[in-house]
Coordinates of N, CA and C in Angstrom, one line a residue:
X1 N 0.8 -1.2 0.0 CA 0.0 0.0 0.0 C 0.8 1.2 0.0
X2 N 1.9 1.2 0.9 CA 2.8 2.4 0.9 C 3.5 2.5 -0.4
X3 N 3.9 1.4 -1.1 CA 4.6 1.5 -2.4 C 3.7 2.1 -3.4
X4 N 2.5 1.8 -3.4 CA 1.5 2.4 -4.4 C 1.4 3.9 -4.2
X5 N 1.4 4.3 -2.9 CA 1.3 5.7 -2.6 C 2.5 6.5 -3.1
X6 N 3.7 5.8 -2.9 CA 4.9 6.5 -3.3 C 5.0 6.6 -4.9
X7 N 4.5 5.6 -5.6 CA 4.5 5.6 -7.0 C 3.6 6.7 -7.5
X8 N 2.5 6.8 -6.9 CA 1.5 7.9 -7.3 C 2.1 9.2 -7.1
X9 N 2.9 9.5 -6.0 CA 3.5 10.8 -5.7 C 4.6 11.0 -6.7
X10 N 5.3 10.0 -7.1 CA 6.4 10.2 -8.1 C 5.8 10.6 -9.5
X11 N 4.7 10.0 -9.9 CA 4.1 10.3 -11.2 C 3.6 11.8 -11.1
X12 N 3.0 12.1 -10.0 CA 2.5 13.5 -9.9 C 3.6 14.5 -9.9
X13 N 4.7 14.2 -9.3 CA 5.9 15.1 -9.3 C 6.4 15.2 -10.8
X14 N 6.5 14.1 -11.5 CA 7.0 14.1 -12.9 C 6.1 15.0 -13.8
X15 N 4.8 14.9 -13.6 CA 3.9 15.7 -14.4 C 4.0 17.2 -14.1
X16 N 4.2 17.5 -12.8 CA 4.4 18.9 -12.4 C 5.7 19.4 -13.0
X17 N 6.8 18.7 -12.9 CA 8.1 19.1 -13.5 C 7.9 19.3 -15.0
X18 N 7.2 18.4 -15.7 CA 7.1 18.5 -17.1 C 6.3 19.7 -17.5
X19 N 5.2 20.0 -16.7 CA 4.4 21.2 -17.0 C 5.2 22.4 -16.8
X20 N 6.1 22.5 -15.7 CA 6.9 23.6 -15.4 C 7.9 23.9 -16.5
X21 N 8.5 22.8 -17.0 CA 9.5 22.9 -18.1 C 8.8 23.5 -19.4
X22 N 7.5 23.0 -19.6 CA 6.8 23.5 -20.8 C 6.5 25.0 -20.7
X23 N 6.2 25.5 -19.5 CA 5.9 26.9 -19.2 C 7.2 27.7 -19.5
X24 N 8.3 27.2 -19.0 CA 9.6 27.9 -19.2 C 9.9 28.0 -20.7
X25 N 9.7 26.8 -21.4 CA 10.0 26.8 -22.9 C 9.1 27.8 -23.6
X26 N 7.8 27.9 -23.3 CA 6.9 28.9 -24.0 C 7.3 30.3 -23.7
X27 N 7.7 30.6 -22.4 CA 8.1 31.9 -22.1 C 9.4 32.3 -22.8
X28 N 10.3 31.4 -23.0 CA 11.6 31.7 -23.7 C 11.3 32.0 -25.1
X29 N 10.4 31.2 -25.7 CA 10.0 31.4 -27.2 C 9.4 32.8 -27.4
X30 N 8.5 33.2 -26.4 CA 7.8 34.5 -26.6 C 8.8 35.6 -26.5
X31 N 9.8 35.5 -25.6 CA 10.9 36.5 -25.4 C 11.6 36.7 -26.7
X32 N 12.0 35.6 -27.4 CA 12.8 35.7 -28.6 C 12.0 36.3 -29.7
X33 N 10.7 36.0 -29.8 CA 9.8 36.6 -30.8 C 9.7 38.1 -30.6
X34 N 9.7 38.6 -29.3 CA 9.6 40.0 -29.0 C 10.8 40.8 -29.4
X35 N 11.9 40.2 -29.7 CA 13.1 40.9 -30.1 C 12.9 41.6 -31.4
X36 N 12.0 41.1 -32.3 CA 11.9 41.6 -33.6 C 10.9 42.8 -33.7
X37 N 10.3 43.2 -32.6 CA 9.4 44.4 -32.6 C 10.1 45.6 -33.0
X38 N 9.4 46.5 -33.7 CA 10.0 47.8 -34.2 C 10.8 47.6 -35.5
X39 N 11.2 48.7 -36.1 CA 11.9 48.6 -37.4 C 13.2 48.0 -37.3
X40 N 13.6 47.1 -38.3 CA 15.0 46.6 -38.4 C 15.5 46.9 -39.7
X41 N 16.8 46.7 -40.0 CA 17.4 47.1 -41.3 C 16.9 46.4 -42.5
X42 N 16.3 45.3 -42.3 CA 15.8 44.5 -43.5 C 14.4 45.0 -44.0
X43 N 13.7 45.7 -43.2 CA 12.3 46.1 -43.6 C 12.1 47.6 -43.6
X44 N 13.0 48.4 -43.2 CA 12.9 49.8 -43.2 C 13.0 50.3 -44.6
X45 N 12.1 51.3 -45.0 CA 12.1 52.0 -46.3 C 12.9 53.3 -46.2
X46 N 13.9 53.4 -47.1 CA 14.8 54.6 -47.1 C 14.0 55.7 -47.9
X47 N 14.1 56.9 -47.4 CA 13.5 58.0 -48.1 C 14.5 58.5 -49.2
X48 N 14.1 58.8 -50.4 CA 15.0 59.3 -51.4 C 15.7 60.6 -50.9
X49 N 17.0 60.6 -51.2 CA 17.8 61.8 -50.8 C 17.6 62.9 -51.8
X50 N 17.7 64.1 -51.4 CA 17.5 65.3 -52.3 C 18.6 65.3 -53.3
X51 N 19.7 64.6 -53.0 CA 20.9 64.7 -53.9 C 20.9 63.5 -54.8
X52 N 19.9 62.6 -54.8 CA 19.9 61.4 -55.7 C 19.9 61.9 -57.2
X53 N 20.6 61.2 -58.0 CA 20.6 61.6 -59.4 C 19.3 61.3 -60.1
X54 N 19.1 62.0 -61.3 CA 17.9 61.8 -62.0 C 17.9 60.4 -62.7
X55 N 16.7 59.8 -62.9 CA 16.6 58.5 -63.6 C 17.3 58.6 -65.0
X56 N 17.8 57.5 -65.4 CA 18.5 57.4 -66.7 C 17.4 57.6 -67.8
X57 N 17.8 58.3 -68.9 CA 16.9 58.6 -70.0 C 16.2 60.0 -69.9
X58 N 16.3 60.7 -68.8 CA 15.8 62.0 -68.7 C 16.8 63.0 -69.2
X59 N 16.3 64.2 -69.5 CA 17.2 65.2 -70.0 C 16.9 66.5 -69.3
X60 N 17.9 67.3 -69.2 CA 17.8 68.7 -68.6 C 17.9 69.7 -69.7
X61 N 17.4 70.9 -69.5 CA 17.5 71.9 -70.5 C 18.3 73.1 -70.0
X62 N 19.3 73.5 -70.7 CA 20.1 74.6 -70.4 C 20.0 75.6 -71.5
X63 N 20.0 76.9 -71.2 CA 19.9 77.9 -72.3 C 21.2 77.9 -73.1
X64 N 21.0 78.0 -74.5 CA 22.1 78.2 -75.3 C 22.4 79.6 -75.5
X65 N 23.2 80.0 -76.5 CA 23.6 81.4 -76.6 C 22.5 82.3 -77.1
X66 N 21.5 81.6 -77.7 CA 20.3 82.4 -78.2 C 19.2 82.6 -77.1
X67 N 19.4 81.9 -76.0 CA 18.4 82.0 -74.9 C 17.4 80.9 -75.0
X68 N 17.4 80.0 -76.0 CA 16.5 78.9 -76.2 C 16.9 77.7 -75.4
X69 N 16.0 76.9 -74.8 CA 16.4 75.7 -74.1 C 17.2 74.8 -75.0
X70 N 18.3 74.2 -74.5 CA 19.1 73.3 -75.3 C 19.2 72.0 -74.5
X71 N 18.5 70.9 -75.0 CA 18.6 69.6 -74.3 C 20.0 69.2 -74.2
X72 N 20.4 68.7 -73.0 CA 21.7 68.2 -72.7 C 21.8 66.8 -72.4
X73 N 20.7 66.0 -72.5 CA 20.8 64.6 -72.2 C 19.6 63.9 -72.8
X74 N 19.5 62.6 -72.6 CA 18.4 61.8 -73.1 C 18.6 61.6 -74.6
X75 N 17.5 61.2 -75.3 CA 17.6 60.8 -76.7 C 16.8 61.8 -77.6
X76 N 16.7 63.1 -77.1 CA 16.0 64.0 -77.9 C 16.7 64.3 -79.2
X77 N 16.0 64.6 -80.3 CA 16.6 64.9 -81.5 C 16.8 66.4 -81.6
X78 N 17.7 66.9 -82.4 CA 17.9 68.4 -82.6 C 17.6 68.7 -84.0
X79 N 17.1 69.9 -84.2 CA 16.8 70.3 -85.6 C 18.0 71.0 -86.2
X80 N 18.3 70.6 -87.4 CA 19.4 71.2 -88.1 C 18.9 71.7 -89.5
X81 N 19.9 72.2 -90.3 CA 19.5 72.7 -91.6 C 19.2 71.5 -92.5
X82 N 18.3 71.8 -93.4 CA 17.9 70.8 -94.4 C 16.8 69.8 -93.9
X83 N 16.0 70.3 -92.9 CA 14.9 69.5 -92.4 C 14.9 69.4 -90.9
X84 N 16.0 68.8 -90.4 CA 16.2 68.8 -89.0 C 15.3 67.9 -88.2
X85 N 14.0 68.0 -88.2 CA 13.1 67.2 -87.4 C 12.8 65.9 -88.0
X86 N 12.5 64.9 -87.2 CA 12.1 63.6 -87.7 C 10.7 63.7 -88.3
X87 N 10.3 62.7 -89.0 CA 8.9 62.7 -89.6 C 7.9 62.5 -88.4
X88 N 6.8 63.1 -88.6 CA 5.7 63.0 -87.6 C 5.2 61.6 -87.6
X89 N 4.3 61.3 -86.6 CA 3.7 59.9 -86.6 C 2.9 59.6 -87.8
X90 N 2.3 60.6 -88.4 CA 1.5 60.4 -89.6 C 2.3 60.4 -90.9
X91 N 3.6 60.5 -90.8 CA 4.5 60.5 -91.9 C 4.8 61.8 -92.5
X92 N 4.2 62.9 -92.0 CA 4.5 64.2 -92.5 C 5.8 64.8 -91.9
X93 N 6.7 65.2 -92.8 CA 8.0 65.7 -92.3 C 8.0 67.2 -92.4
X94 N 9.0 67.8 -91.8 CA 9.2 69.3 -91.9 C 9.7 69.6 -93.3
X95 N 9.1 70.6 -93.9 CA 9.6 71.0 -95.2 C 11.1 71.5 -95.1
X96 N 12.0 70.9 -95.9 CA 13.3 71.3 -95.9 C 13.6 72.3 -97.1
X97 N 14.7 72.9 -97.1 CA 15.0 73.9 -98.2 C 14.9 73.3 -99.5
X98 N 15.4 72.1 -99.7 CA 15.3 71.4 -101.0 C 14.0 71.0 -101.5
X99 N 13.0 71.0 -100.5 CA 11.6 70.5 -100.9 C 10.8 71.6 -101.5
X100 N 11.3 72.9 -101.4 CA 10.4 74.0 -101.8 C 10.9 74.8 -102.9
X101 N 10.0 75.5 -103.6 CA 10.4 76.6 -104.5 C 9.9 77.9 -103.8
X102 N 10.5 79.1 -104.3 CA 10.3 80.3 -103.6 C 9.9 81.4 -104.5
X103 N 9.0 82.3 -104.1 CA 8.6 83.4 -104.9 C 8.3 84.6 -104.0
X104 N 8.5 85.8 -104.6 CA 8.2 87.1 -103.9 C 7.3 87.9 -104.9
X105 N 6.2 88.4 -104.4 CA 5.3 89.2 -105.3 C 4.9 90.5 -104.6
X106 N 5.1 91.6 -105.3 CA 4.7 92.9 -104.8 C 3.2 93.1 -104.9
X107 N 2.7 93.7 -103.9 CA 1.2 94.0 -103.9 C 0.9 95.5 -104.1
X108 N 1.9 96.2 -104.5 CA 1.7 97.7 -104.7 C 1.6 98.0 -106.2
X109 N 1.0 99.1 -106.5 CA 0.8 99.5 -107.8 C 2.2 99.8 -108.5
X110 N 2.3 99.4 -109.8 CA 3.5 99.7 -110.5 C 3.9 101.2 -110.4
X111 N 5.2 101.4 -110.1 CA 5.7 102.8 -110.0 C 5.6 103.3 -108.6
X112 N 4.8 102.6 -107.7 CA 4.8 103.0 -106.3 C 5.9 102.4 -105.5
X113 N 6.3 103.0 -104.4 CA 7.3 102.4 -103.6 C 6.8 101.0 -103.1
X114 N 7.7 100.0 -103.2 CA 7.3 98.7 -102.8 C 7.4 98.5 -101.3
X115 N 6.2 98.3 -100.7 CA 6.1 98.2 -99.2 C 5.4 96.9 -98.8
X116 N 4.6 96.4 -99.6 CA 3.8 95.2 -99.3 C 4.2 94.0 -100.2
X117 N 4.7 92.9 -99.6 CA 5.1 91.8 -100.4 C 4.4 90.5 -99.9
X118 N 4.3 89.6 -100.8 CA 3.8 88.2 -100.4 C 4.9 87.2 -100.7
X119 N 5.3 86.6 -99.6 CA 6.3 85.5 -99.7 C 5.6 84.2 -99.9
X120 N 6.0 83.4 -100.9 CA 5.3 82.1 -101.2 C 6.3 81.0 -101.3
X121 N 6.0 79.9 -100.6 CA 6.8 78.7 -100.7 C 5.9 77.6 -101.3
X122 N 6.4 76.8 -102.3 CA 5.6 75.8 -102.9 C 6.3 74.5 -102.7
X123 N 5.5 73.4 -102.4 CA 6.1 72.1 -102.2 C 6.4 71.6 -103.6
X124 N 7.7 71.5 -103.9 CA 8.2 71.1 -105.2 C 8.6 69.6 -105.2
X125 N 8.5 69.0 -104.1 CA 8.8 67.6 -103.9 C 7.7 66.6 -104.3
X126 N 7.9 65.4 -103.9 CA 6.8 64.4 -104.2 C 6.2 63.8 -102.9
X127 N 6.5 64.4 -101.8 CA 5.9 64.0 -100.5 C 5.3 65.2 -99.8
X128 N 4.3 64.9 -99.0 CA 3.7 66.0 -98.2 C 4.7 66.4 -97.1
X129 N 4.7 67.7 -96.8 CA 5.6 68.2 -95.8 C 4.9 69.4 -95.1
X130 N 5.4 69.9 -94.0 CA 4.8 70.9 -93.2 C 5.8 72.1 -93.0
X131 N 5.2 73.3 -93.2 CA 6.0 74.5 -92.9 C 5.5 75.1 -91.6
X132 N 6.5 75.3 -90.7 CA 6.1 75.7 -89.3 C 6.4 77.2 -89.0
X133 N 5.6 77.7 -88.1 CA 5.8 79.1 -87.6 C 5.7 80.1 -88.7
X134 N 6.7 81.0 -88.7 CA 6.7 82.1 -89.6 C 8.1 82.3 -90.2
X135 N 8.3 82.9 -91.3 CA 9.6 83.1 -91.9 C 10.4 84.1 -91.1
X136 N 11.6 83.8 -90.7 CA 12.5 84.7 -90.1 C 13.2 85.5 -91.2
X137 N 12.7 86.7 -91.4 CA 13.1 87.5 -92.5 C 14.2 88.5 -92.1
X138 N 15.3 88.6 -92.9 CA 16.2 89.6 -92.8 C 16.3 90.4 -94.1
X139 N 16.1 91.7 -94.0 CA 16.1 92.5 -95.2 C 17.4 93.2 -95.4
X140 N 18.2 92.8 -96.3 CA 19.5 93.4 -96.5 C 20.6 92.9 -95.6
X141 N 21.8 93.0 -96.0 CA 22.9 92.6 -95.2 C 23.1 93.4 -94.0
X142 N 22.6 94.7 -94.0 CA 22.8 95.6 -92.9 C 21.7 95.5 -91.8
X143 N 20.8 94.6 -91.9 CA 19.7 94.5 -90.9 C 20.2 94.2 -89.6
X144 N 19.8 94.8 -88.5 CA 20.2 94.6 -87.2 C 19.5 93.5 -86.5
X145 N 18.3 93.1 -87.0 CA 17.5 92.1 -86.4 C 16.5 91.6 -87.4
X146 N 15.9 90.4 -87.2 CA 14.9 89.9 -88.1 C 13.7 90.8 -88.1
X147 N 12.9 90.8 -89.1 CA 11.6 91.6 -89.2 C 10.7 91.1 -88.1
X148 N 10.0 92.0 -87.4 CA 9.1 91.7 -86.3 C 7.9 90.9 -86.8
X149 N 7.4 90.0 -85.9 CA 6.3 89.2 -86.2 C 5.0 89.9 -85.8
X150 N 3.9 89.7 -86.7 CA 2.6 90.1 -86.3 C 1.9 88.9 -85.6
X151 N 1.9 89.0 -84.3 CA 1.5 87.8 -83.5 C 0.0 87.4 -83.7
X152 N -0.8 88.4 -84.0 CA -2.2 88.2 -84.2 C -2.5 87.3 -85.4
X153 N -1.5 87.2 -86.3 CA -1.7 86.4 -87.5 C -1.5 84.9 -87.3
X154 N -1.3 84.4 -86.1 CA -1.1 83.0 -85.9 C -2.3 82.2 -86.3
X155 N -2.2 81.3 -87.3 CA -3.3 80.5 -87.7 C -3.6 79.3 -86.8
X156 N -2.8 79.1 -85.8 CA -3.0 78.0 -84.8 C -2.6 76.7 -85.2
X157 N -2.6 76.4 -86.5 CA -2.1 75.1 -87.1 C -1.1 75.4 -88.2
X158 N 0.0 74.6 -88.2 CA 1.0 74.8 -89.3 C 0.4 74.5 -90.7
X159 N 1.1 75.0 -91.7 CA 0.7 74.8 -93.1 C 1.3 73.5 -93.6
X160 N 0.4 72.5 -93.8 CA 0.9 71.2 -94.3 C 0.6 71.2 -95.8
X161 N 1.6 70.9 -96.6 CA 1.5 71.1 -98.1 C 1.7 69.7 -98.8
X162 N 0.7 69.4 -99.5 CA 0.9 68.2 -100.5 C 1.7 68.7 -101.6
X163 N 2.3 67.8 -102.4 CA 3.0 68.3 -103.6 C 2.3 69.2 -104.5
X164 N 2.9 70.4 -104.8 CA 2.3 71.4 -105.6 C 1.5 72.5 -104.8
X165 N 1.2 72.2 -103.5 CA 0.5 73.2 -102.7 C 1.5 74.3 -102.2
X166 N 0.9 75.4 -101.8 CA 1.8 76.5 -101.3 C 1.3 77.1 -100.0
X167 N 2.3 77.7 -99.3 CA 2.0 78.5 -98.1 C 2.5 79.9 -98.3
X168 N 1.8 80.9 -97.7 CA 2.1 82.3 -97.9 C 2.3 83.0 -96.6
X169 N 3.2 84.0 -96.6 CA 3.4 84.9 -95.5 C 3.5 86.3 -96.1
X170 N 2.8 87.3 -95.5 CA 2.8 88.7 -95.9 C 3.9 89.4 -95.2
X171 N 4.6 90.3 -96.0 CA 5.7 91.0 -95.5 C 5.6 92.5 -95.7
X172 N 5.5 93.3 -94.7 CA 5.6 94.8 -94.8 C 7.0 95.2 -94.6
X173 N 7.6 95.8 -95.7 CA 9.0 96.1 -95.6 C 9.3 97.4 -94.9
X174 N 8.3 98.3 -94.9 CA 8.6 99.6 -94.2 C 7.2 100.1 -93.7
X175 N 7.3 100.6 -92.4 CA 6.1 101.1 -91.8 C 6.2 102.5 -91.4
X176 N 7.0 103.3 -92.1 CA 7.1 104.7 -91.8 C 7.8 105.0 -90.5
X177 N 8.7 104.1 -90.1 CA 9.4 104.3 -88.8 C 10.8 104.8 -89.1
X178 N 11.7 104.8 -88.1 CA 13.1 105.3 -88.2 C 14.0 104.3 -88.8
X179 N 15.3 104.7 -88.9 CA 16.4 103.9 -89.4 C 16.1 103.3 -90.8
X180 N 15.8 104.2 -91.7 CA 15.5 103.8 -93.1 C 16.9 103.5 -93.8
X181 N 16.9 102.4 -94.6 CA 18.0 102.1 -95.3 C 17.6 101.3 -96.6
X182 N 18.5 101.0 -97.5 CA 18.2 100.2 -98.7 C 18.6 98.8 -98.5
X183 N 17.8 97.9 -98.9 CA 18.0 96.4 -98.8 C 18.1 95.8 -100.2
X184 N 19.2 95.2 -100.5 CA 19.4 94.5 -101.8 C 19.1 93.0 -101.8
X185 N 18.6 92.5 -100.7 CA 18.3 91.1 -100.6 C 17.3 90.8 -99.6
X186 N 16.6 89.7 -99.8 CA 15.6 89.2 -98.8 C 16.0 87.8 -98.4
X187 N 16.4 87.6 -97.1 CA 16.9 86.3 -96.6 C 15.9 85.8 -95.7
X188 N 15.5 84.5 -95.8 CA 14.5 83.8 -95.0 C 15.1 82.5 -94.4
X189 N 14.9 82.3 -93.1 CA 15.2 81.0 -92.4 C 13.9 80.4 -92.1
X190 N 13.8 79.1 -92.5 CA 12.6 78.3 -92.1 C 12.7 77.8 -90.7
X191 N 11.6 77.7 -90.0 CA 11.6 77.2 -88.7 C 11.3 75.7 -88.6
X192 N 11.8 75.0 -87.6 CA 11.5 73.6 -87.3 C 10.3 73.4 -86.5
X193 N 9.9 72.2 -86.3 CA 8.8 71.8 -85.5 C 8.9 72.3 -84.0
X194 N 10.0 72.1 -83.4 CA 10.2 72.5 -82.0 C 10.5 74.0 -82.0
X195 N 9.9 74.6 -80.9 CA 10.1 76.1 -80.7 C 11.5 76.4 -80.6
X196 N 12.0 77.4 -81.4 CA 13.4 77.8 -81.4 C 14.3 77.1 -82.3
X197 N 13.8 76.0 -83.0 CA 14.6 75.2 -83.9 C 14.5 75.8 -85.3
X198 N 15.4 75.4 -86.2 CA 15.4 75.8 -87.6 C 15.4 74.6 -88.5
X199 N 14.8 74.8 -89.7 CA 14.8 73.8 -90.7 C 15.6 74.1 -91.9
X200 N 16.3 75.2 -91.9 CA 17.1 75.6 -93.0 C 18.1 76.6 -92.6
X201 N 19.1 76.9 -93.5 CA 19.9 78.0 -93.3 C 19.3 79.2 -94.0
X202 N 19.9 80.4 -94.1 CA 19.4 81.5 -94.8 C 19.1 81.2 -96.3
X203 N 17.9 81.5 -96.7 CA 17.5 81.2 -98.1 C 17.2 82.6 -98.8
X204 N 17.8 82.8 -99.9 CA 17.7 84.0 -100.6 C 16.4 84.0 -101.5
X205 N 15.4 84.8 -101.1 CA 14.2 84.9 -101.9 C 14.4 85.9 -103.0
X206 N 13.7 85.7 -104.1 CA 13.9 86.7 -105.3 C 13.4 88.1 -104.9
X207 N 14.2 89.1 -105.4 CA 13.7 90.5 -105.2 C 12.5 90.8 -106.1
X208 N 11.6 91.6 -105.6 CA 10.4 91.9 -106.4 C 10.6 92.8 -107.6
X209 N 11.8 93.4 -107.7 CA 12.0 94.3 -108.8 C 13.5 94.5 -109.0
X210 N 13.9 95.3 -110.0 CA 15.3 95.5 -110.3 C 16.1 96.3 -109.2
X211 N 15.4 97.2 -108.6 CA 16.1 98.1 -107.6 C 16.0 97.5 -106.2
X212 N 16.7 98.2 -105.3 CA 16.7 97.8 -103.9 C 15.3 98.2 -103.2
X213 N 15.1 97.6 -102.1 CA 13.9 98.0 -101.3 C 14.3 99.1 -100.3
X214 N 13.4 100.0 -100.1 CA 13.5 101.0 -99.0 C 12.8 100.5 -97.8
X215 N 13.6 100.1 -96.7 CA 13.0 99.5 -95.5 C 13.4 100.3 -94.3
X216 N 12.6 100.0 -93.2 CA 12.9 100.6 -91.9 C 12.6 99.7 -90.8
X217 N 12.7 100.1 -89.6 CA 12.4 99.2 -88.5 C 10.9 99.0 -88.1
X218 N 10.1 99.5 -89.0 CA 8.6 99.3 -88.9 C 8.2 98.1 -89.7
X219 N 9.1 97.3 -90.3 CA 8.7 96.1 -91.0 C 8.0 95.1 -90.2
X220 N 7.1 94.3 -90.8 CA 6.3 93.3 -90.1 C 6.1 92.1 -91.0
X221 N 6.0 90.9 -90.4 CA 5.7 89.7 -91.2 C 4.7 88.8 -90.5
X222 N 3.9 88.0 -91.2 CA 2.9 87.2 -90.7 C 3.5 85.7 -90.6
X223 N 2.7 84.9 -89.9 CA 2.9 83.5 -89.9 C 2.7 82.9 -91.4
X224 N 3.2 81.7 -91.6 CA 2.9 81.0 -92.8 C 1.4 80.5 -92.7
X225 N 0.7 80.7 -93.8 CA -0.7 80.2 -93.9 C -1.0 79.9 -95.4
X226 N -2.0 79.1 -95.6 CA -2.2 78.7 -97.0 C -3.0 79.7 -97.8
X227 N -4.0 80.4 -97.2 CA -4.8 81.4 -98.0 C -3.9 82.7 -98.1
X228 N -3.6 83.1 -99.3 CA -2.8 84.3 -99.5 C -3.5 85.5 -99.1
X229 N -4.8 85.6 -99.4 CA -5.6 86.7 -99.1 C -5.7 87.0 -97.6
X230 N -5.8 85.9 -96.8 CA -5.8 86.1 -95.3 C -4.5 86.7 -94.8
X231 N -3.4 86.2 -95.4 CA -2.1 86.7 -94.9 C -2.0 88.2 -95.3
X232 N -2.4 88.6 -96.4 CA -2.3 90.0 -96.9 C -3.2 90.9 -96.1
X233 N -4.3 90.4 -95.5 CA -5.2 91.2 -94.7 C -4.5 91.9 -93.5
X234 N -3.4 91.3 -93.1 CA -2.7 91.8 -91.9 C -1.8 92.9 -92.2
X235 N -1.5 93.2 -93.5 CA -0.5 94.3 -93.8 C -1.0 95.3 -94.7
X236 N -2.1 95.0 -95.5 CA -2.5 96.0 -96.6 C -3.0 97.3 -96.0
X237 N -3.5 97.3 -94.8 CA -4.0 98.6 -94.2 C -2.8 99.3 -93.5
X238 N -1.7 98.8 -93.5 CA -0.5 99.4 -92.8 C 0.3 100.3 -93.8

């Protein structure tokens, strides 16, 4: 009887010790799991530094000598003489110097001082092309600056020319202002698609008569547009 009691006590003691060991093991595991609370190096998200470099493929713009933005990185194309810009998505390219023929027509009565001119470019090629902006006109070798633009003449859309079609710009060579001089030439630079770019070098337009033009700093020119009458409306009353 006493042996049975002692065996029962030993079994109870073993169960108590086993239970105590299990409690200690669970407490130890919980403490180890608690060590990971809060941010650690493997999960923290770094904030971008203000000095991080720009992503590859982007470009910055710096002013060139003319004051126009000049891309200095990335894959942007630049406009040069003879076309400069790539073809548009619809296949229409910028009209280059070699694509066009040129004409100058006086709008004044014979014998009167020539003041009002119509500049015309005709697509002489076999593909459709677009003339952008306005002609940058220099009257004579002594001109101090290009002829000023009539901003209100902006047609909002560039002149796209199929083969044989023409675009026109009206040119007032003198507006009764100061600094009168004689011009023996009319030089025009075509603009590219991008603002400030060019699609040609200086192009000599034909003179409207045998003698020089009397010009001054009151000269004005319109944007290129297809209706000749619309272009002339901006200068004939001046």
